Structures are given as structure tokens and as C-alpha cells.
Short mmCIF file of C-alpha atoms and ligand atoms in Angstrom, two decimals:
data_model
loop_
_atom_site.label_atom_id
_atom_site.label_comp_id
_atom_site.label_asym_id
_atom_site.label_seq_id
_atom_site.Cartn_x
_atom_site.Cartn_y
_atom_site.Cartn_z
CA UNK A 1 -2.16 -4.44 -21.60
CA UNK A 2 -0.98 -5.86 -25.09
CA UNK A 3 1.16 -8.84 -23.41
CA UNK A 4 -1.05 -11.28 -22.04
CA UNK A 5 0.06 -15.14 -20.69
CA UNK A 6 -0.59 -17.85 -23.71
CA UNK A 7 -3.12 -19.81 -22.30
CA UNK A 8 -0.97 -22.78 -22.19
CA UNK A 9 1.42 -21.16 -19.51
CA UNK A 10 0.19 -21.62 -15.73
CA UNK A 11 0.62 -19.91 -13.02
CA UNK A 12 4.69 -20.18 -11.78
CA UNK A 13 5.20 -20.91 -8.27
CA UNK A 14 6.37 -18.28 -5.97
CA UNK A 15 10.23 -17.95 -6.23
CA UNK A 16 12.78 -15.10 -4.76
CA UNK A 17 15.36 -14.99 -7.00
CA UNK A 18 17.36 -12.24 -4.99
CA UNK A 19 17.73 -13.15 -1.33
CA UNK A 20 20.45 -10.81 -0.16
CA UNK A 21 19.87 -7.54 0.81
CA UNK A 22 20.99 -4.19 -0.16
CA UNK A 23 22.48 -2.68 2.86
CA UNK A 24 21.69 0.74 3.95
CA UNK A 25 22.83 3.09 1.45
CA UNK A 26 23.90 0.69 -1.58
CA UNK A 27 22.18 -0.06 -4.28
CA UNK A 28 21.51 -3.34 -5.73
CA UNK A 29 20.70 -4.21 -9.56
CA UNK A 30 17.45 -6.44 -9.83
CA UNK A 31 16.97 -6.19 -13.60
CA UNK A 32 18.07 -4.32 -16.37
CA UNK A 33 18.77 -0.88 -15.69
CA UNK A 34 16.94 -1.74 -12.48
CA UNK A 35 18.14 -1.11 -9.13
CA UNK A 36 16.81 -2.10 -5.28
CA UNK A 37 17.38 0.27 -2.22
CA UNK A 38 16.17 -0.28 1.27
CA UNK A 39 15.60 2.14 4.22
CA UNK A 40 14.76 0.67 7.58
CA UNK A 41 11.16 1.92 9.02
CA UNK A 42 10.43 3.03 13.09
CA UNK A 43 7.78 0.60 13.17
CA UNK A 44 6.27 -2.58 12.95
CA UNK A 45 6.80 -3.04 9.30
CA UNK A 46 11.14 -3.02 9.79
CA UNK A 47 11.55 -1.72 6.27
CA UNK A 48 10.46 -0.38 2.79
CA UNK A 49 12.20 -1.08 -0.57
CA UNK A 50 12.60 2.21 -3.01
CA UNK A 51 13.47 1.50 -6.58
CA UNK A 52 16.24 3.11 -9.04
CA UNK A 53 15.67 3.19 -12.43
CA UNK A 54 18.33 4.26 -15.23
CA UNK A 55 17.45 6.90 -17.29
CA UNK A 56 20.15 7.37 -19.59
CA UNK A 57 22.78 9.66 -17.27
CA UNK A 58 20.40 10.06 -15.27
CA UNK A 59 17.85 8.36 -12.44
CA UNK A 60 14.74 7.68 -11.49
CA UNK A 61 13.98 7.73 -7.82
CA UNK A 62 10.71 5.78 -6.91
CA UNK A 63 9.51 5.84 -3.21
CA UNK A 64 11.31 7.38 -0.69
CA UNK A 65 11.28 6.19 3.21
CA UNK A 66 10.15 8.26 5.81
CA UNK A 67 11.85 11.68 7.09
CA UNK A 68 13.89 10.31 9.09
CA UNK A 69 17.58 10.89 9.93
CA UNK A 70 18.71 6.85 9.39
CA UNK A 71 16.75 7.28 6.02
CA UNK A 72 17.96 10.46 4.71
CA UNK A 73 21.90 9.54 5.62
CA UNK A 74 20.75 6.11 3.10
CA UNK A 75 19.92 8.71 0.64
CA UNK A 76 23.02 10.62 0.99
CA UNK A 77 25.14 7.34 0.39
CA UNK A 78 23.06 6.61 -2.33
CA UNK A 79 22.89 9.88 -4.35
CA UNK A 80 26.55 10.82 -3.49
CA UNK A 81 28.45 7.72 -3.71
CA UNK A 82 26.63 5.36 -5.21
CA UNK A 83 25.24 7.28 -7.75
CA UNK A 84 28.33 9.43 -8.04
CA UNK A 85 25.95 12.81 -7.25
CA UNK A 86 24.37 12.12 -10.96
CA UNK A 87 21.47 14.05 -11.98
CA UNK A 88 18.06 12.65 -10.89
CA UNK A 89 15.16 12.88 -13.74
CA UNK A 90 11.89 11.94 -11.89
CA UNK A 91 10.72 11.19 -8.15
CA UNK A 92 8.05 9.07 -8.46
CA UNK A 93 5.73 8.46 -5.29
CA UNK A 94 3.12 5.10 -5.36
CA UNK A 95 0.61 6.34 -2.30
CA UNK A 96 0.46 8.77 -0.06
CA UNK A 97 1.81 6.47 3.02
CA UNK A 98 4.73 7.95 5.15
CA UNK A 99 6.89 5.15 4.02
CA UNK A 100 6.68 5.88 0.53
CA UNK A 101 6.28 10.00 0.51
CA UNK A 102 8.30 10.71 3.54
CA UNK A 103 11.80 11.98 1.80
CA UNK A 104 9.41 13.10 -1.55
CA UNK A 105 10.18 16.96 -0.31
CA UNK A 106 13.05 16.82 1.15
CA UNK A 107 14.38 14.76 -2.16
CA UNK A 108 12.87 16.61 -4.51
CA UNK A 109 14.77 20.00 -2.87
CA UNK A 110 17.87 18.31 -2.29
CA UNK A 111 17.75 17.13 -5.94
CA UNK A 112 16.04 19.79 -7.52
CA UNK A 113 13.54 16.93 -9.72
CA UNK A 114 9.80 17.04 -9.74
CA UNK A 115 7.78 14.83 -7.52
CA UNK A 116 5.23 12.10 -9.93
CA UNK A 117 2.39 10.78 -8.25
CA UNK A 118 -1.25 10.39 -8.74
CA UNK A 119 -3.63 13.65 -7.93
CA UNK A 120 -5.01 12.04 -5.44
CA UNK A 121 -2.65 10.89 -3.66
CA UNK A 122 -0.63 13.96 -3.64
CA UNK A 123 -4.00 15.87 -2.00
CA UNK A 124 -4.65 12.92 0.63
CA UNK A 125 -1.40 13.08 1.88
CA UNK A 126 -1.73 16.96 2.29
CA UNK A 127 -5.16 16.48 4.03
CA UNK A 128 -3.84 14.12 6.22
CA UNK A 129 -0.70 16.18 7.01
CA UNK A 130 -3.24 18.91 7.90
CA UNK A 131 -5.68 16.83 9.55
CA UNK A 132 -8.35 17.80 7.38
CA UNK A 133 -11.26 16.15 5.76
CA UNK A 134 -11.81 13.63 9.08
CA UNK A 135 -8.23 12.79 8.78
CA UNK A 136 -8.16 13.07 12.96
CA UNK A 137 -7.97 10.88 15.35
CA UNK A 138 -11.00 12.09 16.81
CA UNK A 139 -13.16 11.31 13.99
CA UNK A 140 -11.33 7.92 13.68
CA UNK A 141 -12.19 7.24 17.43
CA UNK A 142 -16.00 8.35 16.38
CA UNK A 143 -15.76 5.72 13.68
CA UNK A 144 -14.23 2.78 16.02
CA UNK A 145 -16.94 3.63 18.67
CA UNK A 146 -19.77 3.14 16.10
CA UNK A 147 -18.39 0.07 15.41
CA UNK A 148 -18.05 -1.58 19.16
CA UNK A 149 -14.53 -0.63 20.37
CA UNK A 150 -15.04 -0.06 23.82
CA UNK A 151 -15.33 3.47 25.52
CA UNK A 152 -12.03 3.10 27.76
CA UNK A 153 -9.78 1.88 24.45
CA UNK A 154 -11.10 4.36 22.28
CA UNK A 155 -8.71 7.51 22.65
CA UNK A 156 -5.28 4.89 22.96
CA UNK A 157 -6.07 3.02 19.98
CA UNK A 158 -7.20 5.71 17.79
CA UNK A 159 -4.25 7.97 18.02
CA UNK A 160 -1.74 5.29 16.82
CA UNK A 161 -2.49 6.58 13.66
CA UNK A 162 -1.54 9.92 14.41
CA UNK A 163 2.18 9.60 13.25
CA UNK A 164 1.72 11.23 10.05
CA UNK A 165 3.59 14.47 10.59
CA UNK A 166 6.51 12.72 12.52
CA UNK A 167 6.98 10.27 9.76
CA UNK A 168 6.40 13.15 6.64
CA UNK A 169 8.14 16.44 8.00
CA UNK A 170 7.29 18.08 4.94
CA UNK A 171 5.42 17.70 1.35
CA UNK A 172 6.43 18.59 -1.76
CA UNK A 173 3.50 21.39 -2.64
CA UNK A 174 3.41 20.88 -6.05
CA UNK A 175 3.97 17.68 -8.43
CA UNK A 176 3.10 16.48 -12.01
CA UNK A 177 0.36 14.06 -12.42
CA UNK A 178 0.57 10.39 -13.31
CA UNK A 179 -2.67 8.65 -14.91
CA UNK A 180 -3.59 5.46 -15.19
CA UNK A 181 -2.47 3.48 -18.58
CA UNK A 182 0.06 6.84 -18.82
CA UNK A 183 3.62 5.25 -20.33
CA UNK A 184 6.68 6.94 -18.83
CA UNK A 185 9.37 7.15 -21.03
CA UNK A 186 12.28 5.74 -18.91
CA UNK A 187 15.52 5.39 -20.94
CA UNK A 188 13.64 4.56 -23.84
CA UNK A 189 11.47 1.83 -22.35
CA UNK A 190 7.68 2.47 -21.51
CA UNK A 191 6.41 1.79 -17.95
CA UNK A 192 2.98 1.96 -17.82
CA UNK A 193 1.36 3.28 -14.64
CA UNK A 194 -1.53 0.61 -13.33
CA UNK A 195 -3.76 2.79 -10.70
CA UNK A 196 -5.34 0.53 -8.68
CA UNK A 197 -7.26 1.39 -4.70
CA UNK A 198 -8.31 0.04 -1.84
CA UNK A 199 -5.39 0.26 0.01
CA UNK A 200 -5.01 3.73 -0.62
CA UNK A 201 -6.82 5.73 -3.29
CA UNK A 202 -5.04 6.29 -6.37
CA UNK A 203 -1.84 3.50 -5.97
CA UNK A 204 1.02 3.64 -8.91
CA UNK A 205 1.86 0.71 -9.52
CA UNK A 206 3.84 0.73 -12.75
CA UNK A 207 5.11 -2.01 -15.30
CA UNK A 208 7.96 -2.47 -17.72
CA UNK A 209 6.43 -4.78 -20.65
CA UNK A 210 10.07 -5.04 -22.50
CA UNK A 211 12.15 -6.34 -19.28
CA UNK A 212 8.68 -8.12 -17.64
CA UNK A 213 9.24 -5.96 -14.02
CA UNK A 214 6.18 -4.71 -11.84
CA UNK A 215 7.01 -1.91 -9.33
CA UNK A 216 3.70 -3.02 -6.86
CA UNK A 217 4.24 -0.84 -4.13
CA UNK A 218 2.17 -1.87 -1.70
CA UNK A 219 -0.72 -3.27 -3.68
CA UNK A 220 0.76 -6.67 -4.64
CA UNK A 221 3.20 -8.34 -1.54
CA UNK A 222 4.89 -11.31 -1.31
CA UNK A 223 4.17 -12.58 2.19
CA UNK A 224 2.24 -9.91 4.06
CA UNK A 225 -1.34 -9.28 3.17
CA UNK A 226 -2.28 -5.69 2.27
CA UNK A 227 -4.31 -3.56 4.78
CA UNK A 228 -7.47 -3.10 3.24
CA UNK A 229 -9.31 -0.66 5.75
CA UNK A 230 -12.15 1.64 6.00
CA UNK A 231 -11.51 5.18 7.10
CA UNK A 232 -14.28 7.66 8.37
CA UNK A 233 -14.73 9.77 5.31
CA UNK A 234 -15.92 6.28 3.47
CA UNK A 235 -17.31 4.68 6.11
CA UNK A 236 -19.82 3.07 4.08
CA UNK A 237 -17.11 2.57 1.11
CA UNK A 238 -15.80 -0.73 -0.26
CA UNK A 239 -11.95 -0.89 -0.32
CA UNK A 240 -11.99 -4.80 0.27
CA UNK A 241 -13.89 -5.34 -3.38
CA UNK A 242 -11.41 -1.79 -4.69
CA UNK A 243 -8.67 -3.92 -3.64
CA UNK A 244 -9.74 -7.47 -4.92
CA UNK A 245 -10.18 -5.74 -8.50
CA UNK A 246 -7.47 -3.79 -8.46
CA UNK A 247 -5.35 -6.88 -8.17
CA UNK A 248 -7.13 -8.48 -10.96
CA UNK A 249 -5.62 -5.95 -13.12
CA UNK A 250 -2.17 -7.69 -12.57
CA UNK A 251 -3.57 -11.15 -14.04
CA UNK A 252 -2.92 -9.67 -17.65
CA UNK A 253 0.64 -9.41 -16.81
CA UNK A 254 3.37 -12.30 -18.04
CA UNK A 255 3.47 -15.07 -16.27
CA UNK A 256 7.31 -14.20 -15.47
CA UNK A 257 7.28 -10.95 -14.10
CA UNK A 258 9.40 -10.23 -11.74
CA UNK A 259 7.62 -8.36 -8.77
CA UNK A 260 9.44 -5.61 -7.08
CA UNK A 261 6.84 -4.85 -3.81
CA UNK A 262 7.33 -2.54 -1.27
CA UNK A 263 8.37 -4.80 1.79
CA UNK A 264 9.83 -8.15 1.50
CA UNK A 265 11.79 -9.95 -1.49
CA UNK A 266 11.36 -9.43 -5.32
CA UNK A 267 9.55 -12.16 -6.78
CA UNK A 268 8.10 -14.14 -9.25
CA UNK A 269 4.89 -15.92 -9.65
CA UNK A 270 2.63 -13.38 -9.61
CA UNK A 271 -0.55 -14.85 -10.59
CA UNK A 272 -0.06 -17.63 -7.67
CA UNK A 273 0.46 -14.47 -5.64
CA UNK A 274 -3.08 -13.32 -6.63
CA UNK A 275 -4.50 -16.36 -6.32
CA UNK A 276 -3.14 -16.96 -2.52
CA UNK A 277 -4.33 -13.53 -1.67
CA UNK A 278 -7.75 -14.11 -2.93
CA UNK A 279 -8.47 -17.45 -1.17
CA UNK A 280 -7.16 -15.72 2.01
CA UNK A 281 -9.88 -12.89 1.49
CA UNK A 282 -12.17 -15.60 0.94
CA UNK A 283 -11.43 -17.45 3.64
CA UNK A 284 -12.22 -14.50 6.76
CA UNK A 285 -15.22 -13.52 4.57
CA UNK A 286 -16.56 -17.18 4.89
CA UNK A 287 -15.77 -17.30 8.56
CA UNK A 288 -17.20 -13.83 9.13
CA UNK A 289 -20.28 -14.87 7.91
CA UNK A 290 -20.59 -17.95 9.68
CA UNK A 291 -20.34 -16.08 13.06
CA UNK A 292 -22.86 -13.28 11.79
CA UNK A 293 -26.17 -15.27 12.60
CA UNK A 294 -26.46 -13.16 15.79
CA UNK A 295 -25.51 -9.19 15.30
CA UNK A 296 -22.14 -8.85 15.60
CA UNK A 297 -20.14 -5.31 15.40
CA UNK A 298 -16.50 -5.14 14.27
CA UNK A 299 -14.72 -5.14 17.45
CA UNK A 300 -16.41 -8.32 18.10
CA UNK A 301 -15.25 -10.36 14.88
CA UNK A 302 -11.40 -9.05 15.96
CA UNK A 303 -10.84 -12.51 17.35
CA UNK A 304 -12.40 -14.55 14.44
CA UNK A 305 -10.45 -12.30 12.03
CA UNK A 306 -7.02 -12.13 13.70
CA UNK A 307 -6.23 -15.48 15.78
CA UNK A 308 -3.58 -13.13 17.63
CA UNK A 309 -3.84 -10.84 20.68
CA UNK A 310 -3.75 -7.43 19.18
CA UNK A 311 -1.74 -4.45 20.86
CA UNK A 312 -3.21 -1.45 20.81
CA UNK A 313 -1.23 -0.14 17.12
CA UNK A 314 -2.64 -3.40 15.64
CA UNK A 315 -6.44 -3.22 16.65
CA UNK A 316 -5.88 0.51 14.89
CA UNK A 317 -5.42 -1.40 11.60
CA UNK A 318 -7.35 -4.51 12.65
CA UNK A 319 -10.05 -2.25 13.19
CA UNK A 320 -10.34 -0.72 9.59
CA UNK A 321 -10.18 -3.98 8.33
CA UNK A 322 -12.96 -5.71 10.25
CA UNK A 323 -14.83 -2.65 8.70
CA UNK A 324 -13.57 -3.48 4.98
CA UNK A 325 -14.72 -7.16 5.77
CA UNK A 326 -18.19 -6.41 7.15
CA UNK A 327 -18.53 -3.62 4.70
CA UNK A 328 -17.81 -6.41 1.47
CA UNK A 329 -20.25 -8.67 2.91
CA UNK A 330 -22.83 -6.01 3.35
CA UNK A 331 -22.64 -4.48 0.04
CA UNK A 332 -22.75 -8.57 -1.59
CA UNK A 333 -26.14 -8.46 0.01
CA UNK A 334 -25.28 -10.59 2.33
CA UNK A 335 -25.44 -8.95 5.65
CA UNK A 336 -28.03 -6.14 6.66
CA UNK A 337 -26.55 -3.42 8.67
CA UNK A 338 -28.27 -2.41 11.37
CA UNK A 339 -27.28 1.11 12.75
CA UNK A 340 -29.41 1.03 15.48
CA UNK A 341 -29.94 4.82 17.30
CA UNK A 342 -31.49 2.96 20.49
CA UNK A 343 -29.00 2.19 23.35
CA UNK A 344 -25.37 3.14 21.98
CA UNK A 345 -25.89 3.20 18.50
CA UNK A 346 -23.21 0.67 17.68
CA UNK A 347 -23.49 -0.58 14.03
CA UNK A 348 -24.16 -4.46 13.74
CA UNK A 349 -24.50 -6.75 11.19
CA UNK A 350 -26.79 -9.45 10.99
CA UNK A 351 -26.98 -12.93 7.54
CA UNK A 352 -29.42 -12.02 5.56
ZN1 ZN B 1 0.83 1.73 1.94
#
């Protein structure tokens, strides 16, 4: 990245400078040539923001909501009024998540425009669609058992991540392929694609160095913390140290960037932002360890990690994180694991 901060600028507190709302089906401009959409989601997280960029008489579509009816009649108000049914030049997807691919297909044939995305992403979210590669909730329920969730919760918890197909009713079956440090020409301007993971393999993120705007997706949010989970084809894997570097690769950025995440408010004051997230990181991993003098498996720390009771959708995520957590601590060389094949064969970990 050629722009970096002058050393004498610090870190700008966070600030929202756009606090209202597009509604359903309107768009909203956040920076030059720069427009804000947002589609409500079916669960937990209430919504996702897409982006619109200008691209000459033509748009750029990134993200897309899930394939859903209240999302797709946004779209239609968008495309048809709001855009006056002008020609879109790109659909751009960050990740492989239902919120952000859902509408990719149905877009991209109602539109007739190529779906963007990273090659990775694009084949995760068909072997998830398909349920291949241990994308099941069996094999998730294998994983959560070797890790101490309880016989009895085992089948309810693991199939709240079975949504995939009712969120993504179809994918687009072919795309063209983003790569990291890759400039997109977008009316002239270069947005460079930033590929980070951890939160899902190959994340867009991608940044306009002559207006100073971040699309984040999902990797950099303003209030929320990221889920940073392990899944069982990586169950040894390291997404929580993926994710923690990843986010480093945003530090180069100005100072003044504005932020356009997936859910919540564009912002500024990034590197703050960072800063928060990594102390918070910091924080469970210090508390983790304190409690790991005794073996402890990952449904155990649940209660040091999350202070909340946890329905049975969040100890699905909650779950993949205590992994993450355990698994960062184990590959710093500070915990053993111990997967024991006496007794039930739960995996614990143990301070070195
Ligand atoms: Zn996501």
C-alpha cells in the first residue's frame, strides 16, 4: 500500500459520520460516487449493508443479502427505480456467507453481470451448498463432541448451522477471480482488493486510495466483534492468529478512512478500531489461560468466554470460537493439547 499515515498523525477516535439509515430499497451516497444499501437479515444479526459503486453509466453491485423475498423486492426498488434499470458492470461478493452471496445468482441472472469474488470463496460456498468436504452438521456435531459439548445438546446445536441452502437458493456456477493486491478499475479510480482470513477464507475487502474508503465486509466492524471460529475440516487450524494478521493489513491504511463494514454504521478511526479489537482478543486469551491450570475442553471455557447464557444458535458460534481461542493458545506454545483416546476422548487443554 503506497499511502501510509505520517508518523505524526495518531490514531482518530471512532466517529459515525452517517447515522441515518437507508431504508429498504433506497440508496444512500456515503462518498464520492459511493453509495450505501441495506437489506434486513432472518436472524440474529437484523441486517447487512451492500455497497454501490459508480462506474461511469454504469454500477457496481457489492454484496448482496440473502435469497430472500424482503431482500430481492430491496433489489427491485433499487435496480428499477433508484437506479433507473441502468446497466450493472460488476457483482462483487466479499465471502462466501449467505448474507453476502445470497442474491449473487439470482442478481447476476436478473442483471446479466458477472459475479467477482475470490476462488475460494466461490468453491466454499458451493461445498457448503452441497454439504461436501465436512460441511455437515454431522461432522460439525463430531467436532463439538470432541471438544466437551454434551451428548444430549449435540444434534440441536449443531444443526443451527444448517441454514445454508434456505438462506442461498442458488449460486452463480461460474465467476471471475479477484486476487489479492488486484486494482479494479472502477470509474477510473483503483480499488485494490485486500484478501485477508480467518473469518472466512479468502475475504475481499477492497480499498479506494484516491477517496480514502475501505469496503471491510465483515473483517473489520464497528461494534460487533468478528466470529473467528474453527470448523471441522481445520480443526487443528488457526483462524484467531489468520484473523489478528489479516487486520494488521488495514494499519497501512490513512488514518481517515472512512470504513464501510458489513453490519452497523460507516466509520472512521480505523486504527482505534484495530486496536480495540486486539485488546479484546487479548483480553479472553489472558483469561483463558488463567482458568487452563486444570484441563479444560471448550465447552467448559463457554462461561469464561461469553459472560451470557447462550441459546442454542449462539453456543453454535460460541463453540467455534472457544476452538479458535484454545487453538491460538495452543499453537503460541502455551497450552498442550491433550486428545486423550481413554474414557470419551474429549480434547483438553492443559498451561504449559
Ligand atoms: Zn461473514
Amino acid at each position: 500500500m503506497s499511502t501510509k499515515p505520517s508518523p505524526h498523525l495518531s490514531p482518530l477516535p471512532l466517529s459515525f459520520p452517517f447515522t441515518e439509515i437507508p431504508k429498504t430499497g433506497a440508496h444512500q451516497q456515503v462518498a464520492n460516487e459511493v453509495y450505501w444499501c441495506r437489506h434486513q437479515l432472518p436472524f440474529a444479526l437484523d441486517h447487512i449493508n451492500t455497497w454501490l459503486l459508480q462506474d461511469h453509466d454504469k454500477w457496481v453491485i457489492v454484496d448482496t443479502g440473502v435469497s430472500d423475498e424482503r431482500s430481492q423486492d430491496g433489489w427491485k426498488r433499487i435496480l428499477d427505480d433508484g437506479l433507473g434499470g441502468s446497466e450493472i458492470s460488476k457483482i462483487i461478493v466479499t465471502h462466501y456467507h449467505p448474507d453476502h452471496i445470497g442474491n449473487a445468482d439470482w442478481l447476476s441472472n436478473r442483471t446479466n453481470t458477472s459475479v467477482w469474488m475470490s476462488p475460494t470463496e466461490f468453491l466454499t460456498a458451493h461445498a457448503v451448498f452441497e454439504g461436501a468436504a465436512t460441511h455437515t452438521t454431522r461432522a460439525v456435531g463430531k467436532l463439538f463432541q470432541a471438544h466437551g459439548l454434551p451428548d444430549e445438546e449435540i444434534g440441536n446445536v449443531a444443526a443451527k448451522g444448517d441454514h445454508y441452502k434456505e438462506l442461498v437458493r442458488s449460486l452463480p456456477t461460474s465467476f471471475l477471480r479477484i486476487t489479492n493486491g488486484e486494482k479494479l478499475d472502477i470509474c477510473g479510480r483503483p480499488w485494490q482488493a485486500i484478501v485477508g482470513s480467518g473469518h472466512s477464507p479468502e475475504h475481499l475487502a477492497l480499498f479506494c486510495e484516491k477517496e480514502h474508503v475501505l469496503i471491510s465486509g465483515d473483517m473489520l466492524l464497528p461494534k460487533i466483534s468478528t466470529n473467528v471460529a474453527v470448523w471441522p475440516h481445520s480443526d487443528k487450524s488457526n483462524p484467531l492468529k489468520e484473523f489478528l494478521t489479516s487486520i494488521d493489513l488495514f494499519q497501512d491504511l490513512p488514518v481517515d478512512t472512512l470504513v464501510l463494514p458489513s453490519h452497523g454504521l460507516p466509520f472512521v478511526g480505523m486504527h482505534s478500531r484495530i486496536q480495540e479489537l486486539k485488546m479484546h482478543h487479548e483480553e479472553r486469551l489472558n483469561t483463558l489461560l488463567s482458568i487452563c491450570d486444570e484441563p479444560r475442553n471448550a465447552f467448559q471455557v463457554l462461561p469464561t468466554l461469553f459472560e451470557r447464557t447462550l441459546d442454542a444458535y449462539q453456543t453454535f458460534f460460541a463453540m467455534g470460537e472457544a476452538i479458535a481461542h484454545l487453538n491460538f493458545l495452543w499453537w503460541e506454545g502455551e497450552l498442550t493439547r491433550q486428545e486423550s483416546d481413554r474414557g470419551n476422548g474429549v480434547i483438553h487443554f492443559i498451561k504449559n
